[in-house]
Amino acid sequence: MIAELTGSIPAVGASCRNAAQLAAKEINDAGGIEMEGGKKKMIELVIEDTAAKADQAAAAAQKAITRDDVAAIVGPNSSSNALPAAEIAEKAGVVMIAPWSTNPKTTLDAQTNQPKQFVFRACFTDTFQGHVLGKFAAEILKAKKAAILYDVASEVLKSQSELFKQSFEAGGGKVVAAETYTTGDKDFSAQLTKIKQAGPDIVFLPSYYTDVPLQVQQAHRLGLKVPFLGSDAWSTEELIKMCGKDCDGFYLSNHYSPQTTNPVTRRFIASYQAAYGSVPDDVAALTYDSFGLLKAALAAAKTTDRRAIRDALSRTTDYKGVTGDMRFTPGSGDPVKGAVILQIKDDKFVWVTDVRP
Amino acid sequence: MTYFLQQALNALQLGSVYALIALGYTMVYGVLTMINFAHGDFFMVGAFLCFICVARLHLGFVPTLLVSMAGVALLAAAVEFSAYRPLRRAPRVSAIITSLGVGIFLEHLTLALSPYPQHIPPAFTNLNWSAGGLAVSSLQVVTVLLSVGLMAALQFVVARTPLGIAMRAVSWDRETAALLGVPVDRVISATFAIGGALGGAAGMLYALSYPVIDPYMGVLVGWKAFISAVVGGIGDIRGAMLGGYILAAVEIAVAVALPSTYRDFVAFSLLIVLLIFRPYGIFGRPRPQKL
């Protein structure tokens, strides 16, 4: 497992590690996975840190493959980390499942734009997410004018913004301001003042959870008081802790809602809470699903041969995960699955609606 | 019009913080002709002290300010005593490299204590006033007034007090000042402590204005303040202040007119161009070479 344990988004790394350890323990407690000849194999977890940096993510993948000789990789989570790691995994012919990387490019070959052979993900893509959010803002929130503020240095946030604009304007709205900032900025007052000037009904803010409180509080200080709409990059409890009342009433798209009645999900939430004392966020749920997918593939392949794992995984057609049912269409590492829209209300993420593909 | 006033106000708030940190660079340089690259990390420690006071101890604004300033002043004096003083007679580059090391040490000490970015709750009820579409918050007013007040106090100390006279004497000629009975070591400690106190205040004001802090926050802000000091004419107090405000104004202007990726690029290019025409900065003068 490779995750962002330190650096700019450590809460993501911690969730990923917790879920990975839980999944490995559950598989091993159940006696491991049956291999060819009836022999059982235990999962041995190797944990690497990317420090949320692209170069360290690539180095971690290289180390896991060559030195630790892993059968498959789960992680990294953020697309900026998953992309370089995916290049390494693809070249080495090792299955990699990125739990939370929504950028379409993660599973695509950089040169040919065709799907990579060995890279999969457990989440939906930005093509889907940006589209869902634009549609939600235009059709359900009935917004006419939207502003966008995004990190121009982040591939994923940039593409989400473009896709949001497309589907929002297709729904009859108009994007009146599209402002940018750069990773590490703390002062957004210039951009927010411009946005206020443009007079939007809603602001699309696909930032990571560490930037959102700063941006929202500065917006409120400048007297910009419209609802904000975020993506799955918002979806950690840390956001609510840091943002407090300022984020109340805001919307975001996410991979799953802890309030679901799905028994598979309920069972996972219960065991995660028993182990770590907190409700698992989407990263944890998706990491758990990544291990679930991997386990199913290993059980079907009955070997740790890297190519056999890949073939078994790509044939997954009906996996009942904690983030919903998923299947892979042949030749693609992107699962077919739905999304949910949540609202922040009284310091909780509250389910609003489900969106099917 | 309101739009431009609002942007000017944004620049004034950011510039106040840059100016306060730039003063720390400028003072140490003025007295020791040494660039203390750990100063940005002193600023970061100030922000974390503010976090401890406000979020953990639930102190008010004034006690928090005192703790941040005193804490960083002590830290700066301690760093000077343990890391820089032994190198007083070594080539100047040794002290500069040591200061880079001290900075990395402080970052990673903070990182070791907690890798999580921390959020700071408001230290006082933030009032928002709105006049004709122009939004002003009490935090902005406090930031600007306190910064300007501290700068005025510093100017007074340097120009009018015995300590200030001693600092200027050490700055002019350390050996002769020592021969004339100026306690050079104590003056240098005091310089570091005052620079640290200003950095601590800046850290606190920054942390309250932009309340998500992390161990690396001092690096970029420190560089920007350092460049402000150079642009203003390093060693000159008025220059450091002016440099801070100029840099903030340029940054805000670029963010308004261009995509934000150009912000640092344009800001720093302008500063380099300015230094081509005024290599010693706006208020700087070439130092007489001692033969």
Tab-separated table of C-alpha atoms in Angstrom, chain A residues 34 38 79 170 261 271 300 307 341:
chain	number	residue	atom	x	y	z
A	34	GLU	CA	-6.763	-20.009	-1.370
A	38	GLY	CA	-5.517	-25.637	-1.955
A	79	SER	CA	-4.028	11.844	-8.787
A	170	ALA	CA	-25.028	22.727	-21.096
A	261	THR	CA	-28.598	1.240	4.461
A	271	SER	CA	-15.827	-2.795	11.968
A	300	ALA	CA	-10.065	-16.193	-8.974
A	307	ARG	CA	-0.283	-11.069	-15.161
A	341	ILE	CA	-24.230	14.338	-3.343
